[in-house]
Coordinates of C-alpha atoms in Angstrom, one line a residue:
M248 CA 68.0 90.3 96.5
A249 CA 64.4 90.9 97.7
S250 CA 62.8 94.1 96.3
S251 CA 62.2 95.4 99.9
N252 CA 66.0 95.6 100.3
A253 CA 66.4 97.8 97.3
L254 CA 64.5 100.9 98.1
F255 CA 67.3 103.1 99.6
L256 CA 69.5 105.2 97.4
F257 CA 72.4 107.3 98.6
P258 CA 72.1 111.0 97.7
E259 CA 72.3 111.8 94.0
T260 CA 75.2 113.8 92.7
K261 CA 76.5 115.1 89.4
S262 CA 80.0 114.1 88.7
S263 CA 82.4 116.5 87.0
V264 CA 84.7 113.7 85.9
L265 CA 82.5 110.9 84.5
P266 CA 82.4 110.5 80.7
D267 CA 79.2 110.5 78.8
P268 CA 78.1 107.2 77.4
S269 CA 79.0 106.8 73.7
R270 CA 76.5 106.3 70.9
F271 CA 76.9 102.5 71.5
F272 CA 73.8 102.8 73.7
S273 CA 70.6 103.6 72.0
P274 CA 68.7 106.6 73.4
D275 CA 66.1 104.5 75.1
L276 CA 68.7 102.7 77.1
L277 CA 70.2 105.8 78.6
S278 CA 67.6 106.0 81.4
N279 CA 68.7 102.5 82.6
P280 CA 71.7 101.7 84.7
L281 CA 74.6 101.0 82.3
P282 CA 77.5 98.6 82.5
T283 CA 80.8 100.1 83.6
N284 CA 83.2 97.2 83.8
S285 CA 82.1 95.0 80.9
F286 CA 84.3 93.2 78.4
F287 CA 83.0 95.5 75.7
Q288 CA 83.5 98.7 77.7
N289 CA 85.7 100.5 75.2
F290 CA 82.7 100.6 72.8
T291 CA 80.8 102.7 75.3
L292 CA 83.5 105.4 75.7
K293 CA 84.3 108.4 73.6
N294 CA 84.0 107.5 69.9
G295 CA 83.7 103.8 70.8
D296 CA 86.4 102.9 68.3
Q297 CA 88.9 101.1 70.6
A298 CA 89.0 97.3 70.0
E299 CA 87.6 94.7 72.4
Y300 CA 88.1 91.0 72.7
F301 CA 85.3 88.6 71.8
H302 CA 86.9 85.2 72.0
P303 CA 88.7 84.4 69.7
Y304 CA 88.5 87.7 67.8
L305 CA 89.4 91.3 68.4
I306 CA 86.5 93.4 67.3
K307 CA 86.6 97.1 66.5
S308 CA 83.7 99.2 65.3
V309 CA 84.3 102.5 63.4
D310 CA 81.4 104.3 61.7
S311 CA 79.8 101.7 59.4
S312 CA 82.8 99.3 59.4
L313 CA 83.5 96.3 61.6
C314 CA 87.1 95.3 62.0
I315 CA 87.7 91.7 62.9
S316 CA 91.1 90.2 63.8
Y317 CA 92.3 86.7 64.8
P318 CA 95.3 87.9 66.7
S319 CA 98.7 86.2 67.2
L320 CA 100.7 86.3 70.4
F321 CA 103.8 88.5 71.0
H322 CA 105.6 87.5 74.2
N323 CA 108.6 87.8 76.4
S324 CA 109.4 87.0 80.0
D325 CA 107.7 90.1 81.4
F326 CA 104.4 90.2 79.4
F327 CA 102.6 88.8 76.4
Y328 CA 99.8 90.2 74.4
E329 CA 97.8 89.7 71.2
R330 CA 98.7 91.5 68.0
K331 CA 96.0 92.7 65.7
P332 CA 96.0 92.0 61.9
V333 CA 92.8 93.5 60.7
Y334 CA 89.9 92.1 58.6
N335 CA 87.4 95.0 57.9
F336 CA 83.8 94.3 57.1
S337 CA 81.7 97.3 56.1
V338 CA 78.1 97.8 54.9
S339 CA 76.7 100.7 53.0
G340 CA 73.0 100.2 52.2
N341 CA 72.8 96.6 51.0
S342 CA 76.4 96.7 49.7
I343 CA 79.3 94.9 51.4
T344 CA 83.0 95.7 51.2
I345 CA 85.7 93.6 52.9
S346 CA 89.2 95.0 53.2
T347 CA 92.3 93.6 54.9
S348 CA 95.6 94.8 56.2
H349 CA 97.1 91.9 54.3
G350 CA 96.7 91.2 50.6
V351 CA 94.0 88.9 49.3
R352 CA 95.9 86.0 47.7
S353 CA 92.8 84.2 46.4
L354 CA 89.0 84.3 46.6
S355 CA 87.1 81.2 45.7
S356 CA 83.6 79.8 46.1
S357 CA 82.4 76.2 46.5
S358 CA 78.7 77.3 46.5
S359 CA 76.6 80.4 46.1
T360 CA 76.5 80.8 49.9
K361 CA 80.1 80.0 50.9
W362 CA 83.3 81.8 50.0
S363 CA 87.0 81.2 50.9
D364 CA 89.4 84.2 51.2
K365 CA 93.1 83.3 51.6
L366 CA 95.3 86.2 52.7
T367 CA 99.0 86.8 52.2
N368 CA 99.7 86.2 55.9
N369 CA 98.5 82.6 55.3
Q370 CA 95.2 83.1 57.2
R371 CA 92.2 81.7 55.5
W372 CA 88.8 83.2 56.2
L373 CA 85.4 81.6 55.4
I374 CA 82.4 83.7 54.5
Y375 CA 78.9 82.1 54.9
A376 CA 75.7 83.7 53.7
S377 CA 72.1 82.9 54.4
S378 CA 71.3 83.5 50.7
P379 CA 73.3 83.6 47.5
I380 CA 76.0 86.3 47.5
D381 CA 78.4 87.3 44.7
L382 CA 81.8 88.4 45.9
T383 CA 84.7 89.6 43.7
K384 CA 88.3 90.5 44.5
H385 CA 88.9 94.2 44.1
G386 CA 92.6 95.3 43.9
D387 CA 95.1 93.6 46.2
S388 CA 93.3 93.8 49.5
S389 CA 89.6 94.3 49.0
I390 CA 86.5 92.2 48.3
H391 CA 83.3 93.6 47.0
C392 CA 79.7 92.3 46.8
R393 CA 78.1 92.6 43.4
G394 CA 74.4 93.1 43.1
G395 CA 73.6 93.8 46.7
F396 CA 72.7 91.4 49.5
T397 CA 70.0 91.0 52.2
G398 CA 70.4 88.4 54.9
I399 CA 72.9 87.0 57.3
V400 CA 76.7 86.9 56.7
R401 CA 79.0 84.9 59.0
I402 CA 82.7 85.3 58.8
T403 CA 85.3 83.0 60.5
V404 CA 88.9 82.3 60.3
L405 CA 90.1 78.7 59.8
P406 CA 92.1 77.9 62.9
G407 CA 94.4 75.4 61.2
S408 CA 95.1 73.4 58.1
N409 CA 93.3 70.2 59.3
P410 CA 90.5 69.6 56.8
G411 CA 88.3 68.6 59.7
Y412 CA 88.1 72.3 60.8
E413 CA 86.4 73.4 57.6
S414 CA 83.9 70.5 57.5
T415 CA 83.0 71.2 61.1
L416 CA 82.3 74.9 60.3
D417 CA 80.3 73.8 57.2
R418 CA 78.2 71.5 59.3
F419 CA 77.2 74.2 61.8
S420 CA 77.2 77.2 59.6
S421 CA 73.4 77.5 59.3
C422 CA 72.7 78.0 63.0
Y423 CA 73.7 81.1 64.9
P424 CA 72.9 82.7 68.3
V425 CA 71.0 86.0 68.5
S426 CA 71.0 86.3 72.3
G427 CA 72.3 84.6 75.4
D428 CA 71.6 84.4 79.1
A429 CA 73.4 83.2 82.2
D430 CA 71.5 82.3 85.4
F431 CA 72.4 80.9 88.7
T432 CA 69.6 78.3 88.7
K433 CA 70.6 76.7 92.0
P434 CA 73.6 76.8 94.4
F435 CA 77.0 76.2 92.7
T436 CA 75.4 76.0 89.2
L437 CA 75.6 78.5 86.4
K438 CA 73.5 77.8 83.3
Y439 CA 74.1 79.3 79.9
M440 CA 71.2 79.5 77.4
W441 CA 71.3 80.8 73.9
E442 CA 68.4 81.8 71.6
K443 CA 69.3 80.6 68.2
R444 CA 68.2 81.1 64.6
G445 CA 68.6 79.0 61.5
S446 CA 68.7 75.2 61.2
G447 CA 70.8 72.6 62.9
D448 CA 72.7 72.7 66.1
L449 CA 74.6 75.6 67.7
L450 CA 78.4 75.5 67.8
M451 CA 80.1 77.8 70.3
L452 CA 83.6 78.0 71.8
A453 CA 84.5 77.2 75.4
H454 CA 87.6 78.4 77.2
P455 CA 89.6 76.1 79.5
L456 CA 87.6 76.9 82.7
H457 CA 84.3 76.3 80.9
L458 CA 85.6 72.8 79.9
K459 CA 86.7 72.1 83.5
L460 CA 83.3 73.0 84.9
L461 CA 81.3 71.4 82.1
A462 CA 82.9 68.1 82.9
R463 CA 81.9 68.1 86.5
D464 CA 79.1 66.0 87.7
A465 CA 78.5 64.7 84.2
S466 CA 78.8 61.2 82.8
S467 CA 81.2 61.2 79.8
L468 CA 81.7 59.0 76.8
F469 CA 84.7 59.3 74.5
Q470 CA 83.9 58.7 70.9
Q471 CA 87.0 59.2 68.7
S472 CA 87.9 62.9 69.4
T473 CA 84.5 63.9 70.7
L474 CA 83.5 64.0 74.3
L475 CA 79.8 63.7 75.0
L476 CA 78.7 65.4 78.3
V477 CA 75.3 64.4 79.5
C478 CA 73.8 67.4 81.2
P479 CA 72.8 66.7 84.8
D480 CA 70.3 69.5 85.0
R481 CA 66.8 68.3 83.9
G482 CA 66.0 71.9 82.9
C483 CA 68.5 71.9 80.0
T484 CA 67.1 72.7 76.6
N485 CA 69.2 69.8 75.2
S486 CA 69.9 66.6 77.0
S487 CA 73.6 66.9 76.3
V488 CA 76.4 69.1 74.9
T489 CA 79.1 67.7 72.7
V490 CA 82.6 68.9 73.2
L491 CA 84.6 68.7 69.9
D492 CA 88.0 68.3 71.4
H493 CA 89.7 68.3 68.0
F494 CA 88.2 71.7 67.0
R495 CA 90.3 74.4 68.6
Y496 CA 91.1 78.1 68.3
K497 CA 94.1 79.8 69.9
S498 CA 93.5 82.5 72.4
I499 CA 95.4 84.4 75.1
D500 CA 93.2 82.5 77.7
G501 CA 94.2 79.1 76.3
D502 CA 92.7 76.9 73.6
L503 CA 89.0 77.6 72.8
V504 CA 87.3 74.3 72.1
G505 CA 84.1 73.8 70.1
V506 CA 81.0 72.9 72.1
V507 CA 77.7 71.9 70.4
G508 CA 74.5 72.7 72.3
D509 CA 72.4 75.7 73.1
S510 CA 72.4 75.1 76.9
W511 CA 75.4 74.6 79.1
V512 CA 75.5 73.8 82.8
L513 CA 78.7 74.7 84.7
K514 CA 79.4 73.1 88.1
P515 CA 82.0 74.8 90.3
D516 CA 83.2 73.4 93.6
S517 CA 80.7 73.7 96.5
V518 CA 82.3 75.9 99.2
S519 CA 80.7 76.5 102.5
V520 CA 80.9 80.1 103.7
T521 CA 81.4 80.4 107.5
W522 CA 82.2 83.1 110.0
H523 CA 85.1 81.2 111.5
S524 CA 88.0 79.0 110.3
M525 CA 87.0 75.7 108.7
K526 CA 89.3 73.5 110.9
G527 CA 89.1 75.5 114.1
V528 CA 91.8 77.1 116.2
K529 CA 93.9 74.9 118.4
K530 CA 93.0 75.4 122.0
D531 CA 96.6 75.5 123.2
S532 CA 97.1 78.6 121.1
Y533 CA 94.1 80.6 122.6
K534 CA 96.3 82.3 125.2
E535 CA 98.7 83.6 122.6
I536 CA 95.9 84.9 120.4
I537 CA 94.0 86.4 123.3
S538 CA 97.1 88.3 124.4
A539 CA 97.5 89.8 120.9
L540 CA 93.8 90.6 120.7
G541 CA 93.9 92.5 124.0
K542 CA 96.6 94.8 122.6
D543 CA 95.0 95.2 119.2
V544 CA 91.5 95.9 120.5
N545 CA 92.9 98.4 123.1
G546 CA 94.4 100.3 120.1
L547 CA 91.0 100.9 118.5
N548 CA 90.0 104.6 118.7
S549 CA 87.2 106.0 116.6
S550 CA 88.1 109.5 117.7
A551 CA 91.6 109.3 116.3
E552 CA 92.4 111.0 112.9
V553 CA 91.5 108.6 110.2
T554 CA 92.0 108.2 106.4
S555 CA 89.3 109.6 104.1
S556 CA 90.0 107.1 101.4
S557 CA 87.2 104.7 100.7
Y558 CA 89.6 101.9 100.1
F559 CA 91.8 102.3 103.2
Y560 CA 88.9 103.1 105.4
G561 CA 87.2 99.9 104.3
K562 CA 90.4 97.9 105.1
L563 CA 90.5 99.7 108.5
I564 CA 87.0 98.7 109.6
A565 CA 87.3 95.2 108.1
R566 CA 90.4 94.7 110.2
A567 CA 88.5 95.6 113.3
A568 CA 85.7 93.3 112.3
R569 CA 88.2 90.5 112.2
F570 CA 89.0 91.1 115.9
A571 CA 85.3 90.4 116.8
L572 CA 85.2 87.1 114.9
I573 CA 88.6 85.9 116.2
A574 CA 87.6 86.8 119.7
E575 CA 84.4 84.8 119.3
E576 CA 86.3 81.8 118.0
V577 CA 88.8 81.8 120.8
C578 CA 86.1 82.5 123.5
Y579 CA 87.4 85.9 124.4
L580 CA 84.0 87.6 124.5
D581 CA 85.0 90.4 126.9
V582 CA 86.5 92.5 124.0
I583 CA 83.5 92.2 121.6
P584 CA 81.4 95.1 123.1
K585 CA 84.3 97.5 122.5
I586 CA 84.8 96.3 119.0
V587 CA 81.1 96.6 118.3
T588 CA 81.1 100.2 119.6
Y589 CA 84.1 101.1 117.5
L590 CA 82.5 99.6 114.3
K591 CA 79.3 101.5 114.9
N592 CA 81.1 104.8 115.3
M593 CA 83.2 104.1 112.2
I594 CA 80.6 102.7 109.8
E595 CA 77.5 104.8 110.6
P596 CA 79.0 108.1 109.2
W597 CA 79.4 106.5 105.8
L598 CA 75.9 105.1 105.9
D599 CA 74.1 108.2 107.1
G600 CA 76.3 110.7 105.2
S601 CA 77.8 112.4 108.2
F602 CA 81.4 111.7 107.4
K603 CA 82.4 115.1 106.1
P604 CA 85.7 114.3 104.1
N605 CA 84.1 111.6 101.9
G606 CA 81.0 109.5 101.5
F607 CA 78.9 107.3 99.1
L608 CA 76.8 109.1 96.5
Y609 CA 74.6 107.9 93.7
D610 CA 75.5 108.7 90.1
P611 CA 72.3 108.6 87.9
K612 CA 74.2 109.0 84.6
W613 CA 75.7 105.4 84.6
G614 CA 73.7 104.1 87.6
G615 CA 75.9 103.4 90.5
L616 CA 77.8 104.5 93.6
I617 CA 80.7 107.0 93.5
T618 CA 82.4 108.8 96.3
K619 CA 82.3 112.4 97.2
Q620 CA 86.0 112.7 96.5
G621 CA 85.7 110.6 93.3
S622 CA 82.9 112.8 91.9
K623 CA 85.5 115.7 91.5
D624 CA 88.7 113.8 91.0
S625 CA 89.0 110.8 88.7
Q626 CA 92.2 109.7 90.5
A627 CA 90.7 109.9 94.0
D628 CA 89.9 106.7 95.8
F629 CA 91.9 104.8 93.1
G630 CA 89.4 105.8 90.5
F631 CA 86.2 104.7 92.4
G632 CA 84.5 107.8 90.9
I633 CA 85.0 106.4 87.4
Y634 CA 83.9 102.9 88.5
N635 CA 87.3 101.4 89.2
D636 CA 87.6 98.7 91.9
H637 CA 84.1 98.9 93.2
H638 CA 84.0 95.3 94.4
Y639 CA 87.3 95.8 96.3
H640 CA 86.2 98.9 98.2
I641 CA 82.6 97.9 98.9
G642 CA 83.7 94.4 99.8
Y643 CA 85.6 95.6 102.8
F644 CA 82.6 97.7 104.0
L645 CA 80.3 94.8 103.6
Y646 CA 82.5 92.5 105.6
A647 CA 82.5 95.0 108.5
I648 CA 78.7 95.6 108.2
A649 CA 78.0 91.9 108.1
V650 CA 80.0 91.3 111.3
L651 CA 78.4 94.2 113.1
A652 CA 74.9 93.0 112.0
K653 CA 75.8 89.5 113.3
F654 CA 76.7 90.8 116.8
D655 CA 74.0 93.5 116.9
P656 CA 71.0 92.4 114.9
L657 CA 69.0 95.5 115.9
W658 CA 71.7 97.7 114.4
G659 CA 71.7 95.5 111.4
E660 CA 68.0 96.0 110.8
R661 CA 68.3 99.7 111.2
Y662 CA 70.9 99.9 108.4
R663 CA 69.7 97.0 106.3
A664 CA 68.6 99.2 103.4
Q665 CA 71.9 101.0 103.2
A666 CA 73.8 97.7 103.4
Y667 CA 71.8 96.3 100.6
S668 CA 72.2 99.4 98.5
L669 CA 76.0 99.1 98.8
L670 CA 75.7 95.4 97.9
A671 CA 73.5 96.1 94.9
D672 CA 76.1 98.3 93.3
F673 CA 78.1 95.2 92.3
M674 CA 75.8 92.4 93.2
T675 CA 72.5 93.1 91.5
F676 CA 71.4 89.7 90.1
G677 CA 68.4 90.4 88.0
R678 CA 67.4 92.8 85.2
K679 CA 65.2 95.9 85.3
D680 CA 62.1 93.9 84.3
D681 CA 62.6 91.3 87.0
N682 CA 60.3 91.7 90.0
N683 CA 63.2 91.2 92.5
S684 CA 65.7 93.4 90.7
N685 CA 67.2 96.7 91.9
S686 CA 66.7 98.8 88.8
S687 CA 69.1 101.5 90.1
Y688 CA 72.2 99.4 89.3
P689 CA 73.3 97.2 86.4
R690 CA 73.5 93.4 86.7
L691 CA 76.7 92.1 88.3
R692 CA 78.8 95.2 87.6
N693 CA 82.2 93.6 87.9
F694 CA 81.7 89.9 87.3
D695 CA 82.1 88.6 83.7
L696 CA 79.7 85.7 83.3
F697 CA 81.7 84.4 80.3
K698 CA 85.2 84.7 81.6
L699 CA 84.0 83.7 85.1
H700 CA 86.0 86.4 87.0
S701 CA 85.7 90.1 87.7
W702 CA 87.0 93.1 85.9
A703 CA 88.3 96.0 88.1
G704 CA 89.0 98.6 85.4
G705 CA 86.1 101.0 84.9
L706 CA 85.3 103.9 82.6
T707 CA 88.7 104.4 80.9
E708 CA 89.7 103.4 77.4
F709 CA 92.4 100.8 77.5
W710 CA 94.3 99.5 74.5
D711 CA 94.3 96.1 76.1
G712 CA 90.7 96.1 77.3
R713 CA 89.5 95.5 80.9
N714 CA 91.9 94.4 83.6
Q715 CA 92.0 93.0 87.1
E716 CA 95.0 92.8 89.5
S717 CA 93.9 91.7 92.9
T718 CA 92.0 88.4 92.7
S719 CA 92.1 88.0 96.5
E720 CA 90.2 91.2 97.0
A721 CA 87.7 90.1 94.4
V722 CA 87.2 86.8 96.2
N723 CA 86.8 88.8 99.5
A724 CA 84.0 91.0 97.9
Y725 CA 81.8 88.0 97.2
Y726 CA 82.8 86.2 100.4
S727 CA 81.7 89.4 102.3
A728 CA 78.4 89.5 100.3
A729 CA 77.8 85.9 101.4
L730 CA 78.5 86.8 105.0
L731 CA 76.0 89.7 104.7
G732 CA 73.5 87.1 103.6
L733 CA 74.3 85.0 106.6
A734 CA 73.8 88.0 108.9
Y735 CA 70.4 88.8 107.5
G736 CA 69.2 85.3 106.9
D737 CA 69.1 85.8 103.1
K738 CA 69.6 82.3 101.7
H739 CA 69.5 83.4 98.1
L740 CA 72.3 85.9 98.7
V741 CA 74.4 83.4 100.5
E742 CA 74.0 80.8 97.7
T743 CA 74.6 83.2 94.8
A744 CA 77.5 85.1 96.4
S745 CA 79.1 81.8 97.4
T746 CA 78.8 80.5 93.8
I747 CA 80.4 83.7 92.3
M748 CA 83.1 83.5 94.9
T749 CA 83.9 80.0 93.9
L750 CA 84.0 80.9 90.3
E751 CA 86.4 83.7 91.0
I752 CA 88.7 81.3 92.9
H753 CA 88.6 78.9 90.0
A754 CA 89.5 81.7 87.5
A755 CA 92.3 82.9 89.8
K756 CA 93.8 79.4 89.8
M757 CA 93.3 79.1 86.0
W758 CA 94.7 82.4 84.7
W759 CA 96.5 84.3 87.5
Q760 CA 98.5 81.4 88.9
V761 CA 101.3 80.4 86.4
K762 CA 102.1 76.8 86.9
K763 CA 105.4 75.4 85.9
G764 CA 105.2 72.9 83.1
E765 CA 101.7 73.9 81.9
A766 CA 101.3 75.0 78.3
L767 CA 98.6 77.6 78.9
Y768 CA 101.1 80.5 78.7
P769 CA 104.2 81.0 76.6
K770 CA 107.4 79.2 77.9
D771 CA 109.5 82.4 78.4
F772 CA 106.7 84.0 80.5
T773 CA 106.1 80.8 82.5
A774 CA 109.8 80.4 83.2
E775 CA 110.0 83.8 85.0
N776 CA 106.6 84.1 86.6
R777 CA 104.3 82.2 88.9
V778 CA 101.6 84.7 89.1
V779 CA 100.2 87.2 86.6
G780 CA 100.5 90.8 88.0
V781 CA 97.7 92.4 86.0
L782 CA 95.5 90.3 83.8
W783 CA 94.1 92.3 80.8
S784 CA 91.6 91.1 78.2
T785 CA 94.4 90.9 75.6
K786 CA 97.5 91.0 77.7
R787 CA 99.2 89.2 80.7
D788 CA 101.6 91.5 82.6
S789 CA 104.1 90.7 85.3
S790 CA 104.1 94.4 86.5
L791 CA 101.6 95.8 89.0
W792 CA 99.4 99.0 89.3
F793 CA 100.7 99.9 92.8
G794 CA 104.4 99.4 92.6
P795 CA 107.5 98.2 90.7
K796 CA 108.0 94.7 89.6
E797 CA 110.3 93.9 92.5
W798 CA 107.3 94.4 94.9
K799 CA 105.5 91.5 93.3
E800 CA 108.6 89.4 93.7
L801 CA 108.4 89.9 97.4
F802 CA 104.9 88.5 97.8
V803 CA 102.4 88.4 95.1
K804 CA 104.1 85.5 93.4
Q805 CA 103.6 83.5 96.6
L806 CA 106.8 81.6 96.0
V807 CA 107.8 81.3 99.6
N808 CA 111.1 79.6 99.4
W809 CA 112.2 81.8 96.5
T810 CA 111.0 85.1 98.0
L811 CA 112.1 84.7 101.6
P812 CA 115.7 85.7 100.8
A813 CA 114.4 88.8 99.0
L814 CA 113.0 90.1 102.3
Q815 CA 116.5 90.9 103.4
R816 CA 116.6 93.8 100.8
N817 CA 116.6 97.3 102.1
G818 CA 113.2 99.0 102.0
V819 CA 111.1 95.9 102.2
G820 CA 107.9 96.8 104.0
E821 CA 106.9 95.0 107.2
G822 CA 103.4 94.6 105.8
W823 CA 104.6 92.4 103.0
K824 CA 106.6 90.3 105.3
G825 CA 103.6 89.5 107.4
F826 CA 101.7 88.0 104.4
L827 CA 104.7 86.0 103.4
Y828 CA 105.3 84.6 106.8
A829 CA 101.7 83.6 106.9
L830 CA 102.3 81.5 103.8
E831 CA 105.6 80.1 105.3
S832 CA 103.6 78.8 108.3
L833 CA 101.9 76.3 106.0
Y834 CA 105.2 74.3 106.0
D835 CA 107.2 75.8 108.9
K836 CA 104.8 76.9 111.6
D837 CA 107.3 77.4 114.4
G838 CA 109.7 79.4 112.2
A839 CA 106.9 81.6 110.8
I840 CA 105.6 82.4 114.3
K841 CA 109.0 83.6 115.5
K842 CA 109.3 85.9 112.4
I843 CA 105.7 87.2 112.9
K844 CA 106.4 88.1 116.5
R845 CA 109.5 90.1 115.4
L846 CA 107.5 92.3 113.1
N847 CA 107.2 96.0 114.1
M848 CA 104.1 96.8 112.0
Y849 CA 101.6 95.1 109.8
D850 CA 99.6 95.9 106.6
D851 CA 96.9 98.4 107.4
G852 CA 94.3 95.6 106.9
N853 CA 96.2 93.1 108.9
S854 CA 97.3 92.6 112.6
L855 CA 99.2 90.3 114.9
S856 CA 95.9 88.8 116.1
N857 CA 94.9 87.9 112.5
L858 CA 98.3 86.4 111.7
L859 CA 98.3 84.3 114.8
W860 CA 94.7 83.2 114.1
W861 CA 95.8 82.2 110.6
V862 CA 98.8 80.2 111.7
H863 CA 97.0 78.3 114.4
S864 CA 93.9 77.5 112.3
R865 CA 95.7 75.8 109.3
D866 CA 96.4 72.4 110.9

């Protein structure tokens, strides 16, 4: 985002519910905007002693000790998670002590800089040092360092009994990363770069989505069990990365595979963001859609009593914005002025602070937006005040603002600064020292540049780490950001938001969609589920935040043939039926339309016009 777009800040407030940052942050960082939805967020809260997942290890920091675990999976048909045997590593002065929750069966050394520790649970850990180190077994479950040590110590578990694992680790043990960066160098390209120390090449681990995207647009050569990927980006530090297909660690996200190279280039699909449907609406359906639009638009009333929830308000205005785009696509331009007036009346109070029940405020403690209600109640607005779900809520607002700015460019320019301030809360691309960065917000609040999807859970300690439930709303957030770029002629925003949107879609397909016959997840979980309800760092759950498991069975699994009979249950909401009938239309258009027309109500973000538009634009 250009710096000129980043000058506006919503009024500052002091929240009564936000926690203070933990000692994880050094004092000189506390004046900067801080991450609120990061994979290491537990470290930043309270005492900072809850574990977090650093693939493939669970890491926990307590006082001067570092606890490292290579977890195993516990699973059933409803959920599965990673269990945590502990390997503690503590430093006092220049003295090192290692203790385990399992007994130390043996400790041996093949050189003065490498030790092997075999535990009673049959795990074998390797300890590499940058200079000679003298370790001794102390009691049943401790290892002590004699004579002190200064230098670098690297600890890793052997992922299997194949002797090739150890020889691979030996080969790359002298090179280690000290920092990393991820940049969107050009459209639909994400580049990883690591600063390394030591000698030799850098060995890292890639999850399944990394491997899929590394392989795109690259020539490949199989040599035994090694895949050589020639980097297509001339800016790469190395001309290639080598994927060690035989070198694998288990993780909840699938096998992590060794990749040699200090620069990776990931290539997601190229997706064109547009205002209208990709294939167009069939002209013989215009009359039916226009009839529905007339009724839906006639029902818009900005003077009526309205929700004060930032989430439901956002859905309400995004719903109305859909009417304008649908009307434009089916050439029903007469209703657009009324929609534009409605959107102005509904959006402006949130942008100028005149909506009395609620509004956006700026929190200087962590550096981000919270709501008026959320500043006093951690549960209000689904936890928006403690940084839950920001991309969901703001995404709906951005969609409506983008559409309004499209139809009324003068209005768009008037509120451009406010729009970009909303955007910056979760879509700041640069860092504080970048000339084009908005230093009031952290970089990409929700999006995880390693996992390649967003985290919705904010400033709450969770045993299972961060989480996200609604991938569709995450995709919508970045789609809406791209539309905002289209409305303002901001090419960089369009390109970057589209790239993140595409990565979010890839991740949803990889980890939220449970495909029959695939080995990514345990068999008993795969047999009973086709979609993950809530995805956590160390857990996959079939349940939902917003309702009982049965609700998910009605829609979220998106198993149309299986779920349609379930719609006959008592108490099934009409809103859920609408979404399911939309999916049914992909294979039975006529049958779905009949059911859609019989609905008495729709989800608060949906409408008859939108459903008919969907059905008639899929062909």
